Short mmCIF file of C-alpha atoms in Angstrom, two decimals:
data_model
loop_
_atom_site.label_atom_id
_atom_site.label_comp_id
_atom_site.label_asym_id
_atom_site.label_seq_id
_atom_site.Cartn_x
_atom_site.Cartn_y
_atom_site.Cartn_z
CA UNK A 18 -26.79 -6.91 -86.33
CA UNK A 19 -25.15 -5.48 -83.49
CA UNK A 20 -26.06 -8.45 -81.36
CA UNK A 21 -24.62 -10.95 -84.03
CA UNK A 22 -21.50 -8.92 -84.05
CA UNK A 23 -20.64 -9.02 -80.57
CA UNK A 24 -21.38 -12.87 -80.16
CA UNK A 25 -18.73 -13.17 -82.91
CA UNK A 26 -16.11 -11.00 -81.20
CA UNK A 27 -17.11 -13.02 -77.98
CA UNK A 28 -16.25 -16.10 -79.86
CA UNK A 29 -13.10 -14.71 -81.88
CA UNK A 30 -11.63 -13.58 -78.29
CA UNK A 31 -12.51 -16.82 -76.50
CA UNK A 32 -10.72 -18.67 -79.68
CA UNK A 33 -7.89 -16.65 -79.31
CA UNK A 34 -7.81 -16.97 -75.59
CA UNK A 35 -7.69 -20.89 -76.62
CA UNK A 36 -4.97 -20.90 -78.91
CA UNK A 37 -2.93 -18.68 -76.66
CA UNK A 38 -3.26 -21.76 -74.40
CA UNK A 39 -2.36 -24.22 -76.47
CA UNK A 40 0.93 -22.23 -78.00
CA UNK A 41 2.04 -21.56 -74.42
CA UNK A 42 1.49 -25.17 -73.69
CA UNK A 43 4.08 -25.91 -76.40
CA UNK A 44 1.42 -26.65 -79.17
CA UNK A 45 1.05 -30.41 -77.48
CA UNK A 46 -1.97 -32.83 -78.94
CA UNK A 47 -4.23 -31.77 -76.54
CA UNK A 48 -5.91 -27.98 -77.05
CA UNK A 49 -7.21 -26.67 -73.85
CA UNK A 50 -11.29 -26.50 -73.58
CA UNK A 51 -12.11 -23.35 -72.15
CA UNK A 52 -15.12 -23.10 -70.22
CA UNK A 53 -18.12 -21.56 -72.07
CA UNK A 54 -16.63 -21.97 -75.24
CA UNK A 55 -18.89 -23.86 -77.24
CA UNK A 56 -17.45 -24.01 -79.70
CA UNK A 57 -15.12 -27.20 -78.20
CA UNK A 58 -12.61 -27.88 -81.06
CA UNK A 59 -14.04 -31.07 -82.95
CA UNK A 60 -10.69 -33.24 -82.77
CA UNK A 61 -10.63 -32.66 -78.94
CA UNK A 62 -9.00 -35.53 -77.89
CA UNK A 63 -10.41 -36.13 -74.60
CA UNK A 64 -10.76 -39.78 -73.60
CA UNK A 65 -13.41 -39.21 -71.11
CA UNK A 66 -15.75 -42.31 -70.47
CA UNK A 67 -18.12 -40.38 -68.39
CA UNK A 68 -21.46 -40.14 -68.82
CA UNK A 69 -23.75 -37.74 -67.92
CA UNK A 70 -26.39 -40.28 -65.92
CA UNK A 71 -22.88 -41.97 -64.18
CA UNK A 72 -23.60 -40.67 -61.09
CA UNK A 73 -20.77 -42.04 -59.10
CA UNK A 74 -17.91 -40.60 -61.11
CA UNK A 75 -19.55 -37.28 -61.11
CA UNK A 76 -20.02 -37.98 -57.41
CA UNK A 77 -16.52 -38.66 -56.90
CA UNK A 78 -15.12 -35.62 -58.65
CA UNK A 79 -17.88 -33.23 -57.21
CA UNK A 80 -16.66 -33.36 -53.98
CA UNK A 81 -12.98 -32.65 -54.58
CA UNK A 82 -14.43 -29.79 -56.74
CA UNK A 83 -15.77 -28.05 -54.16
CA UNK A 84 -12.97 -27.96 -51.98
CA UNK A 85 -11.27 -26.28 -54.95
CA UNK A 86 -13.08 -23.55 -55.56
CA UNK A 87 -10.85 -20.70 -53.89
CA UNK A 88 -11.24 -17.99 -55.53
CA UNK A 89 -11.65 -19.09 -59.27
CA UNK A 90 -14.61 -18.56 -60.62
CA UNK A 91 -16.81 -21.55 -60.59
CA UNK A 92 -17.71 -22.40 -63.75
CA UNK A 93 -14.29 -22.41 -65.03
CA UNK A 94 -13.71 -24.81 -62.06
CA UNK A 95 -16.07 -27.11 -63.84
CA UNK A 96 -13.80 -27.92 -66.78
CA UNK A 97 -10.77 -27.69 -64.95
CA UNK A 98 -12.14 -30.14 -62.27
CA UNK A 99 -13.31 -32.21 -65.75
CA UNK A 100 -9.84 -32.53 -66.26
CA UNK A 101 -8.63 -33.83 -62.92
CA UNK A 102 -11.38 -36.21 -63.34
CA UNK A 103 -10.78 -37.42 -66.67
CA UNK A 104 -7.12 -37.83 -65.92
CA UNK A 105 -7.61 -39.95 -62.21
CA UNK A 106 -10.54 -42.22 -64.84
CA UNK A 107 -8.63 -42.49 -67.21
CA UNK A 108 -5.31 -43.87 -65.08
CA UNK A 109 -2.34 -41.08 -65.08
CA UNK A 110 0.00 -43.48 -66.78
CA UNK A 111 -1.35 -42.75 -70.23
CA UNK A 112 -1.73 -46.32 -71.12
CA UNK A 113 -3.61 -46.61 -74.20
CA UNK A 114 -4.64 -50.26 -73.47
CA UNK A 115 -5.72 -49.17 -69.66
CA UNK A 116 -7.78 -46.84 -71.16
CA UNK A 117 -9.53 -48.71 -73.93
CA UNK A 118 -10.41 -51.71 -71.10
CA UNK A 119 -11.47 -49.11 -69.04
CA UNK A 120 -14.24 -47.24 -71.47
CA UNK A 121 -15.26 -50.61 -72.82
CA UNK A 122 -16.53 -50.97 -69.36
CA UNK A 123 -19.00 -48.11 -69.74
CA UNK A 124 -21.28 -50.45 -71.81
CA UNK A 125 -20.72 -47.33 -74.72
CA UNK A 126 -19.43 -48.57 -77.57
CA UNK A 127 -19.37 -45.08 -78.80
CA UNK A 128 -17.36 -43.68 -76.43
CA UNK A 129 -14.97 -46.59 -77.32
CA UNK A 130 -14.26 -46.27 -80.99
CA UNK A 131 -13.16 -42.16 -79.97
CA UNK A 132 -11.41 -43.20 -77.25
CA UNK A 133 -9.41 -45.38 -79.15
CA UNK A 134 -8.83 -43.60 -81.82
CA UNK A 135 -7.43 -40.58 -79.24
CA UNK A 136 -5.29 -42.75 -77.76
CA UNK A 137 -3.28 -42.68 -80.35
CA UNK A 138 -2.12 -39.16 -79.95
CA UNK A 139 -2.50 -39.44 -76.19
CA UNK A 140 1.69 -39.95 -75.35
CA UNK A 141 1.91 -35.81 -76.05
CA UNK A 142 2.28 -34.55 -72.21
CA UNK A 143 2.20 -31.15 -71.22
CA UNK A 144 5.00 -29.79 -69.01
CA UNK A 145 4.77 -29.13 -65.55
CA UNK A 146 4.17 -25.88 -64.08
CA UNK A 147 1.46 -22.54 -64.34
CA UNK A 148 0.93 -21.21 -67.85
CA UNK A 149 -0.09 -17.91 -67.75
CA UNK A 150 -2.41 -17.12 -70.77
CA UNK A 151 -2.57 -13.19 -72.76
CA UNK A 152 -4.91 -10.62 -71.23
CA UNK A 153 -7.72 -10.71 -73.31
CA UNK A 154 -9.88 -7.62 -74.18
CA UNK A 155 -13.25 -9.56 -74.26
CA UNK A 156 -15.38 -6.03 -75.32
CA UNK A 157 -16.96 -6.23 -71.65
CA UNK A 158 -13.88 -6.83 -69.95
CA UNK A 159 -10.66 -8.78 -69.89
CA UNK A 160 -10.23 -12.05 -69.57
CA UNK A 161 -7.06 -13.54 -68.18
CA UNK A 162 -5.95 -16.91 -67.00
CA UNK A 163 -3.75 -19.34 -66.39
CA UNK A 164 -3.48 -23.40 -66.88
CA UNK A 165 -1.85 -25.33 -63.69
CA UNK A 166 -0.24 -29.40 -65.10
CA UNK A 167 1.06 -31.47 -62.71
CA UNK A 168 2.10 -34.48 -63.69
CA UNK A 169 1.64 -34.29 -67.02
CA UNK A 170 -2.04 -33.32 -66.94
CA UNK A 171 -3.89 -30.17 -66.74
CA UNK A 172 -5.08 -29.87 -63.21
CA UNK A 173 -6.42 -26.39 -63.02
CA UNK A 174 -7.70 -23.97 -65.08
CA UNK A 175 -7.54 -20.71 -62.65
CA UNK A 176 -9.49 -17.52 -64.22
CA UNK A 177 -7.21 -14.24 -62.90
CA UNK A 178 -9.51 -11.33 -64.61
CA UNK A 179 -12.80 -12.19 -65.46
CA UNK A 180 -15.71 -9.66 -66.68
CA UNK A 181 -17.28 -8.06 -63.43
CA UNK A 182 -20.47 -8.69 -62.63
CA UNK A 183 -22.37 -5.09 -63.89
CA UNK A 184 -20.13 -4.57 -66.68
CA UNK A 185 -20.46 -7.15 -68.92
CA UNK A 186 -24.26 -7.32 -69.90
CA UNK A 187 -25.02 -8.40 -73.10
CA UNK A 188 -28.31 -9.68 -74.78
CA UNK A 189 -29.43 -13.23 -76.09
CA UNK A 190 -31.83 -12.44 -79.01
CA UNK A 191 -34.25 -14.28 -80.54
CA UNK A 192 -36.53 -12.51 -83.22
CA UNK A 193 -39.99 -14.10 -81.47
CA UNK A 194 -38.36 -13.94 -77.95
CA UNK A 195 -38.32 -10.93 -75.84
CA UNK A 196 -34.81 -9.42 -75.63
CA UNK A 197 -33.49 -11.08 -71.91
CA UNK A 198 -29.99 -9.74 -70.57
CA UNK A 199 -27.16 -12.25 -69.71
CA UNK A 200 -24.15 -12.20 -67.13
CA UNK A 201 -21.57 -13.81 -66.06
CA UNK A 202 -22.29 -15.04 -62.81
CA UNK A 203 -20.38 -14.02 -59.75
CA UNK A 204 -20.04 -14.42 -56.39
CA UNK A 205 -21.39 -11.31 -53.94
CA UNK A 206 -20.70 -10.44 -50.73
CA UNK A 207 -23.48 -8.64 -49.63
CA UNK A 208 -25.44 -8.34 -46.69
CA UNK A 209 -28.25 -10.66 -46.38
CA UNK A 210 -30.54 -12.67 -43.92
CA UNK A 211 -32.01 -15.04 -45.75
CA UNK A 212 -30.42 -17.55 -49.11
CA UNK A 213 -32.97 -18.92 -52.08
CA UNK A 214 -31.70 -21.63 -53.93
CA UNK A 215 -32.09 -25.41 -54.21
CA UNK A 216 -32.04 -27.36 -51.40
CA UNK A 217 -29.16 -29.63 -52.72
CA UNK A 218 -26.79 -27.29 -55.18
CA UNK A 219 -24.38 -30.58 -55.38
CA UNK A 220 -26.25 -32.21 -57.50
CA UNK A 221 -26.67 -29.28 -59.85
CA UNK A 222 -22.88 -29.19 -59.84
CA UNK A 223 -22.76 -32.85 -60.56
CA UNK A 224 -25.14 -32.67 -63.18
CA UNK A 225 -23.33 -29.33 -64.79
CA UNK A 226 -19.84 -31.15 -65.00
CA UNK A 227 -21.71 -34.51 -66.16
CA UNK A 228 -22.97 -32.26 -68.85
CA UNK A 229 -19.88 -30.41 -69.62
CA UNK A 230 -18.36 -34.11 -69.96
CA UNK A 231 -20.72 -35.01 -72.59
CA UNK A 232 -19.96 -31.85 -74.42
CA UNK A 233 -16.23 -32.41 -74.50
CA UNK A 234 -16.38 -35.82 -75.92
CA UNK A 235 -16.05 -36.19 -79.58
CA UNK B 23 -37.33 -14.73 -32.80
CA UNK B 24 -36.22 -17.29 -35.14
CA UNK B 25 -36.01 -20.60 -35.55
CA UNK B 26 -35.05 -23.37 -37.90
CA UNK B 27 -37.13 -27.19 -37.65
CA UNK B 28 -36.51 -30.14 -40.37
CA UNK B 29 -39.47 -30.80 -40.87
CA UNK B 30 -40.50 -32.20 -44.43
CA UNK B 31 -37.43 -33.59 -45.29
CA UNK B 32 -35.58 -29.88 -45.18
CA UNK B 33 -35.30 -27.14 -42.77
CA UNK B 34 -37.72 -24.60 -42.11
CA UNK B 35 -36.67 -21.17 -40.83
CA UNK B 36 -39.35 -18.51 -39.39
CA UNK B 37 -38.15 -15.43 -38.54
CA UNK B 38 -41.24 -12.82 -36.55
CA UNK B 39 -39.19 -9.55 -35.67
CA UNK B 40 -42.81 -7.91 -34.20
CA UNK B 41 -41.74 -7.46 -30.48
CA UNK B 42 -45.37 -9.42 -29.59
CA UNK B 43 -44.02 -12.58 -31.45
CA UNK B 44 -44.25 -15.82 -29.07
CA UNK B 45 -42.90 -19.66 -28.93
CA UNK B 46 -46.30 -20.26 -29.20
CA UNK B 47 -47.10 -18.33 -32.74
CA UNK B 48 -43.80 -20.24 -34.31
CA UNK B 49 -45.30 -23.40 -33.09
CA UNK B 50 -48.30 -22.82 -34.27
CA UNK B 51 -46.35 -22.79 -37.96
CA UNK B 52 -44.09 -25.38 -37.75
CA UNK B 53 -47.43 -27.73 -36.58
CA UNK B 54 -49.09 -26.69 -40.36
CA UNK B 55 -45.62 -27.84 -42.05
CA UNK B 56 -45.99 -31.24 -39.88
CA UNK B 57 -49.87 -31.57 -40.54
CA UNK B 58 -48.91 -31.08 -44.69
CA UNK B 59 -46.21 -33.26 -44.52
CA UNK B 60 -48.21 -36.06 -43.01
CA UNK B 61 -51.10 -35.37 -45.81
CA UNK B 62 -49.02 -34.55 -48.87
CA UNK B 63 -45.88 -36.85 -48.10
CA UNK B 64 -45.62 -39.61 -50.94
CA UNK B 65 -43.00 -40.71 -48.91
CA UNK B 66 -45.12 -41.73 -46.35
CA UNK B 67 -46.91 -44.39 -46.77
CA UNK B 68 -50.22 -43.41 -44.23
CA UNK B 69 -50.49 -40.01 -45.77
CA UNK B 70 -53.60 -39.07 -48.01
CA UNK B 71 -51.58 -38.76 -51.07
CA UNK B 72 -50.48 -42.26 -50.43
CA UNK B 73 -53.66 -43.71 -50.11
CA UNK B 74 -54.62 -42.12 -53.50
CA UNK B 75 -52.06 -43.41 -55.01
CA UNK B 76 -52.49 -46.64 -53.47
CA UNK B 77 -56.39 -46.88 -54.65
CA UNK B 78 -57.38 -46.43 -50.94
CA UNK B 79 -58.94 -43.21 -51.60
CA UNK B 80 -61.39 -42.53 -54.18
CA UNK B 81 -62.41 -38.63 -55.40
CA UNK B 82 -65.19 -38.15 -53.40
CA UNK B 83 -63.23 -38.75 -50.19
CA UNK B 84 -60.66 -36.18 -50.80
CA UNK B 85 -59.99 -33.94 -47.79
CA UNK B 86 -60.56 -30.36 -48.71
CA UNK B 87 -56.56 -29.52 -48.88
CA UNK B 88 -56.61 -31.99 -51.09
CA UNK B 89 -59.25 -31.28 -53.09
CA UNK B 90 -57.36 -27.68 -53.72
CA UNK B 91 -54.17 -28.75 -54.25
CA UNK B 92 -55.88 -30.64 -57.02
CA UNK B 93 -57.66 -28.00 -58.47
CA UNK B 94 -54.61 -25.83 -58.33
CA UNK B 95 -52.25 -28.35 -59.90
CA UNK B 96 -54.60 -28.55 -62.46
CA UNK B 97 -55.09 -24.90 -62.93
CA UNK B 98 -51.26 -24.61 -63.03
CA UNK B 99 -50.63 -26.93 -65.75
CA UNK B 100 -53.01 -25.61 -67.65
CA UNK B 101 -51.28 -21.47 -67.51
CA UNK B 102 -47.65 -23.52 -67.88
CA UNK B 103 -48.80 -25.40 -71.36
CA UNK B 104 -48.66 -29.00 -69.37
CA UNK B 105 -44.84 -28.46 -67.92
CA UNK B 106 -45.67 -28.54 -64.46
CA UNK B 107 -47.57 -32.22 -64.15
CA UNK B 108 -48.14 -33.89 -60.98
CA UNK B 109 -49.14 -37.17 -62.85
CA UNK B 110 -46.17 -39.51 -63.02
CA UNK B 111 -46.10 -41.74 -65.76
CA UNK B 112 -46.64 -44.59 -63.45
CA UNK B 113 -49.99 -43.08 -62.81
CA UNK B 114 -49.71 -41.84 -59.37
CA UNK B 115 -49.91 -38.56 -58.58
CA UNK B 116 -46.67 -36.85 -56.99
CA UNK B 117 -48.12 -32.46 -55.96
CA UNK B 118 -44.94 -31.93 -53.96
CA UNK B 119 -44.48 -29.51 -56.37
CA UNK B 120 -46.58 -27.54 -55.48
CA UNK B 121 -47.22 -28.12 -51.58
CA UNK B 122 -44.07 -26.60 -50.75
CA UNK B 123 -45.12 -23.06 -51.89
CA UNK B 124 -48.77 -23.57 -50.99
CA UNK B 125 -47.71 -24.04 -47.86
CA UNK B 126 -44.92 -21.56 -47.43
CA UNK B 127 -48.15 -19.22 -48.08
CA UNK B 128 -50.78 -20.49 -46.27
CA UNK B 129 -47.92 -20.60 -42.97
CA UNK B 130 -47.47 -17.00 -43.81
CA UNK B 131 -51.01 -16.63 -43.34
CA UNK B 132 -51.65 -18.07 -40.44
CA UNK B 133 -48.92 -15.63 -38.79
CA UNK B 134 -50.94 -12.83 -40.19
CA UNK B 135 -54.12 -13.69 -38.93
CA UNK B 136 -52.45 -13.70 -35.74
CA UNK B 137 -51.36 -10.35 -36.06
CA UNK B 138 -47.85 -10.18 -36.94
CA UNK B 139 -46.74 -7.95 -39.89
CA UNK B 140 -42.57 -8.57 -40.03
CA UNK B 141 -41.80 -11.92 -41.12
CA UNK B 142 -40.29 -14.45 -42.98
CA UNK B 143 -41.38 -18.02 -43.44
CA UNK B 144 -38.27 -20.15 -45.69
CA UNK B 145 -38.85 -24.28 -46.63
CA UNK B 146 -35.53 -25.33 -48.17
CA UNK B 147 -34.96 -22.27 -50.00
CA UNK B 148 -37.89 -20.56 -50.78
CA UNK B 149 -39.44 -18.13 -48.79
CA UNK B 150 -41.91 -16.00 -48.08
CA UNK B 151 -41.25 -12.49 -46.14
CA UNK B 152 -43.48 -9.94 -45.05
CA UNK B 153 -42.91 -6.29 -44.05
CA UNK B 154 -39.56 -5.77 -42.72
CA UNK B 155 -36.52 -6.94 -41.26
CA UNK B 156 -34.76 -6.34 -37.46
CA UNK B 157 -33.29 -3.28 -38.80
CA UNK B 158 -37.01 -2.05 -40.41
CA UNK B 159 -35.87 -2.81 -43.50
CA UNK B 160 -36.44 -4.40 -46.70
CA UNK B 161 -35.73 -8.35 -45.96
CA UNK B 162 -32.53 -9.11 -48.35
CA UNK B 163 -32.21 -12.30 -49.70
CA UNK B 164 -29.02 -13.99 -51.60
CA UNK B 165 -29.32 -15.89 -54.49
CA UNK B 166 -26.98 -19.29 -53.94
CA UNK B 167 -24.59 -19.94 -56.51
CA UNK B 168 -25.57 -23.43 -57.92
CA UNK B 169 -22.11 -24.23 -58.54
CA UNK B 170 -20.90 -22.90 -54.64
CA UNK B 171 -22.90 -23.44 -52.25
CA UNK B 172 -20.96 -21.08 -49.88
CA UNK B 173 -21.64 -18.38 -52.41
CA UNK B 174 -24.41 -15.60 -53.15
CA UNK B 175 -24.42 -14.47 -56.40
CA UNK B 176 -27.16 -11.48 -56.26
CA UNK B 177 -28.85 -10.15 -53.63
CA UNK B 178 -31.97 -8.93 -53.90
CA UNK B 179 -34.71 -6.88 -51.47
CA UNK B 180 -38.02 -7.61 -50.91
CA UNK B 181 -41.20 -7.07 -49.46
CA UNK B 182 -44.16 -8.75 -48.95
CA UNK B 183 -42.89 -10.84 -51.82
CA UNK B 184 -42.37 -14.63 -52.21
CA UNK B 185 -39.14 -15.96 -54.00
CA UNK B 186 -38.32 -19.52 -54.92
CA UNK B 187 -34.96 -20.83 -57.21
CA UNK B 188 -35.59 -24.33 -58.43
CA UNK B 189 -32.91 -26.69 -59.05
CA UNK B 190 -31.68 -30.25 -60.03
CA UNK B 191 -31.53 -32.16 -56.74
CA UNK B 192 -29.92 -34.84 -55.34
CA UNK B 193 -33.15 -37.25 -53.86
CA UNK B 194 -33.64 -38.18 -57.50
CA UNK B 195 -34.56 -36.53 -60.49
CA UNK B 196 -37.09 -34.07 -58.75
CA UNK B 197 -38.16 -31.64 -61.56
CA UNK B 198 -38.34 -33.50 -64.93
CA UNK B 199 -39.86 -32.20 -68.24
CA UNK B 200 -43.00 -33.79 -68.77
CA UNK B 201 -42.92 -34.18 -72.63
CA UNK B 202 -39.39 -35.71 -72.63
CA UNK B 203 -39.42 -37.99 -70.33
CA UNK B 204 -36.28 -39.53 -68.33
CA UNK B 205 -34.31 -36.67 -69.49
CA UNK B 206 -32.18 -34.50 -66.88
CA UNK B 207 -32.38 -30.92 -66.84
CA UNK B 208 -28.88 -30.15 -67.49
CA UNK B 209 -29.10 -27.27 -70.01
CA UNK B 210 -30.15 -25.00 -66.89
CA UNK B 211 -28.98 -25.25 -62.98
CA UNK B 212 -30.87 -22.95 -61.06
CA UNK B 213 -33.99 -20.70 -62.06
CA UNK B 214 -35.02 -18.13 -59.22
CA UNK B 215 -38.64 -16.84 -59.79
CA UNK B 216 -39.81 -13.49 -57.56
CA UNK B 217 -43.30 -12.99 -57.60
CA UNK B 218 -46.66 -11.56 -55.44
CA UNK B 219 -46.12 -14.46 -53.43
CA UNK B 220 -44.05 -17.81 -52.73
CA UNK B 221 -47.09 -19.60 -53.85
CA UNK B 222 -46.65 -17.91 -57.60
CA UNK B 223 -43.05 -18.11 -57.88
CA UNK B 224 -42.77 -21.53 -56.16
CA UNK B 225 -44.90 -23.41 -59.19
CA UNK B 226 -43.94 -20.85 -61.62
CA UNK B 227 -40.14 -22.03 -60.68
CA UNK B 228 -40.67 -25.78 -61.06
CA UNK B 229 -42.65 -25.19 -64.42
CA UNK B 230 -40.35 -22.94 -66.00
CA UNK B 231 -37.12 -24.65 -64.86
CA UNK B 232 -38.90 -28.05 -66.58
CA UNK B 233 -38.95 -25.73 -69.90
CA UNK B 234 -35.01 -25.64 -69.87
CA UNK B 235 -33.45 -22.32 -71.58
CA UNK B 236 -36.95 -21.24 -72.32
CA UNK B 237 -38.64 -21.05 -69.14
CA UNK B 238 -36.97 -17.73 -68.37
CA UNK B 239 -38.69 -16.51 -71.42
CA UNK B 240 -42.15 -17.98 -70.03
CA UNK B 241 -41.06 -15.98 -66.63
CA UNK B 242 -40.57 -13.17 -68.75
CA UNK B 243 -44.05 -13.24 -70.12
CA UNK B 244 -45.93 -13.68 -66.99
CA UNK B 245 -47.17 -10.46 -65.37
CA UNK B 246 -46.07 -9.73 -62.18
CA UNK B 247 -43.21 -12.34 -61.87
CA UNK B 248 -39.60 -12.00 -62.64
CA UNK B 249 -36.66 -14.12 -62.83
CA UNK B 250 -32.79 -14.90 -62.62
CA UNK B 251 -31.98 -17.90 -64.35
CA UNK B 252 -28.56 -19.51 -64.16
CA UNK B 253 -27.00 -21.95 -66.94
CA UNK B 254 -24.61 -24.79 -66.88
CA UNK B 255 -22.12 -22.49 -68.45
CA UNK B 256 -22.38 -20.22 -65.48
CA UNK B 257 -24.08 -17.51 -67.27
CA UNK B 258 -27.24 -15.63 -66.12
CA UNK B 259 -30.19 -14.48 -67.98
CA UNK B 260 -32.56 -12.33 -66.26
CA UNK B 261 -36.29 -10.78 -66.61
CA UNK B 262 -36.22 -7.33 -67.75
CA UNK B 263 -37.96 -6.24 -64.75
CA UNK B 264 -35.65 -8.01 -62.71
CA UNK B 265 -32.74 -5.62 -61.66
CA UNK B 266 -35.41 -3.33 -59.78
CA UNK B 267 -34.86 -5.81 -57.28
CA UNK B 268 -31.47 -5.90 -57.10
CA UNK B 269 -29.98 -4.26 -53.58
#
């Protein structure tokens, strides 16, 4: 029970967090996705034509990403970075006829039908500038960040507090599972002489923003 | 002494901090990596796995490595409920992974038998380590953030311990899950297995990372192995004997 009621508060602040967004953002069409929400608001209308096997979109945006990363946490860097991608695809003008020629070329009728039907609200641009979003007591910690839009399009999504590492250990539970305990990843600074991981993380990076793609769309 | 070959289409690092090490005793273990590359490569097209695959060879004619890494492929897909499966669906057999970590061990070995007690033996990011470090300590060894590769994102100390984190990577689709075939892993980014040695986390790692968000429950229930696996939300889940390890 206890479990069950902090995945709900988890969810309530992160939906909060969201529509603190998109007031500050002048309640425009477009609600901002925030990274590890999955909860991604159904009407969402992101005109992405990017799927998760296109390789040389992901490619594309991948290495831009990386150069981005500063010192915002990278997994919010994944939808942010979605965002810069979906907006250089999708041609910054915010023609709805560019855009329907261009998914139609994906070979995904799917994709087309919502894309089309998003265009419609699509002329709703957000204004310049950094919106700073509400410091968010998230029961571990507190969660604060701020949008970037340049030109009309959300280029950033920069997280400014963000549950440290030891404090914010939760559980996953599953009744026939054994009780396993979850973190936010974060980046460490100490001491070491030797690195495991995979011997080629891009890929994993494309393959997580691919993924977060297909989870954004409609 | 320590130094870094590519050899195997990634770079292998061996580290020997025992004063007695010699160019001689690292050569010695970069020579095994060339000798199983050259046997196990399916990339090349005159090694023995080749010729398997290519008919050439029948059973009977397998070399003795190869007769092992057969019976230990098979073993292992039997104790990971047929997730870790060297048989492609073309038909042709494809062990690489499990040669990496056999061989990160057996290399390991060979520097014991000659005598040396403080090393570390690492093929494109797993590793083996033995005893202790320059300092005499504990060997510490960062966890790379799948999203950053500049980034750790745990550190952890070890000992006469193997570690491995499987991945997606980039020369194809290199870990796939055997009972869904042509599906990406995409649920799951990186899935770091410690165990006894880098031959038990190594295949332990592939297997588990082909189960998706399950396979750090299948790490979980394996004795003597523990794991840090990362999502592609960013979040962690770890073995509940896994923070012991934590530096």
């Amino acid at each position: 029970m206890k479990i069950k009621k902090i995945i709900l508060s988890v969810f309530l602040v992160l939906a909060v967090a969201a529509y603190a967004i998109y007031q500050r953002l002048g309640g425009s069409a477009k609600p901002v996705i925030l990274p590890k929400n999955p909860e991604v608001p159904s009407n969402t209308p992101e005109n992405t034509e990017i799927d998760a096997d296109d390789a040389e979109y992901s490619n594309t945006s991948t290495t831009s990403t990386v150069n981005n990363t500063d010192n915002t946490k990278t997994n919010t860097n994944t939808n942010a970075n979605t965002k810069n991608n979906t907006n250089s695809t999708n041609n910054t003008n915010s023609n709805t006829a560019t855009n329907t020629t261009a998914t139609s070329n994906t070979n995904n009728t799917n994709t087309t039908n919502t894309n089309t039907a998003n265009n419609q609200n699509s002329q709703a641009l957000y204004k310049d500038g950094e919106y700073l979003g509400d410091s968010i007591d998230a029961l571990y910690g507190k969660v604060q960040l701020s949008v970037i839009v340049k030109g009309g399009n959300i280029t950033d999504i920069k997280f400014l507090d963000y549950p440290k590492d030891d404090l914010n250990s939760k559980s996953i539970s599953n009744q026939s599972l054994p009780t396993l305990k979850t973190e936010a990843i974060a980046a460490q600074s100490a001491k070491i002489d030797i690195v495991s991981g995979a011997t080629e993380t891009s890929d994993a990076f494309k393959k997580s923003l691919a993924s977060a793609l297909v989870k954004a769309k409609v | 002494m320590k130094q870094t070959r590519l050899l195997m289409g990634m770079p292998i690092t061996v580290e020997i901090c025992d004063s007695s090490v010699t160019q001689e005793a690292l050569d010695n273990v970069f020579d095994y990596f060339d000798y199983v590359d050259k046997k196990f490569s399916t990339y090349k097209d005159d090694s023995e796995i080749s010729e398997i695959n290519n008919g050439q060879k029948q059973e009977k004619d397998y070399s003795q490595d190869m007769k092992e890494v057969f019976e230990l492929c098979e073993q292992t897909k039997k104790e990971t409920e047929g997730y870790f499966d060297i048989q492609l669906k073309s038909g042709k057999y494809d062990p690489s992974g499990l040669v990496k970590g056999w061989a990160i061990y057996n290399a390991a070995k060979i520097l014991q038998k000659l005598g040396f007690s403080d090393f570390y033996v690492e093929a494109g990011g797993d590793i083996q380590v033995n005893g202790k470090n320059s300092q005499g300590k504990n060997w510490r060894i960062g966890i790379r953030n799948p999203f950053n590769e500049a980034e750790i994102i745990k550190a952890v100390s070890l000992q006469d311990e193997g570690i491995a984190t499987s991945g997606t990577y980039i020369r194809g689709q290199h870990i796939y899950n055997p009972y869904e075939d042509k599906k990406p892993i995409t649920e799951i980014v990186s899935l770091t297995v410690i165990g006894p040695n880098i031959y038990e986390a190594d295949r332990f790692a592939t297997a588990a990372f082909a189960m998706g968000k399950k396979g750090i429950n299948f790490v979980e229930s394996l004795k003597n192995l523990e794991g840090y696996m990362v999502d592609k939300d960013g979040i962690a889940t770890m073995t509940s004997g896994f923070e012991k390890y934590l530096v």
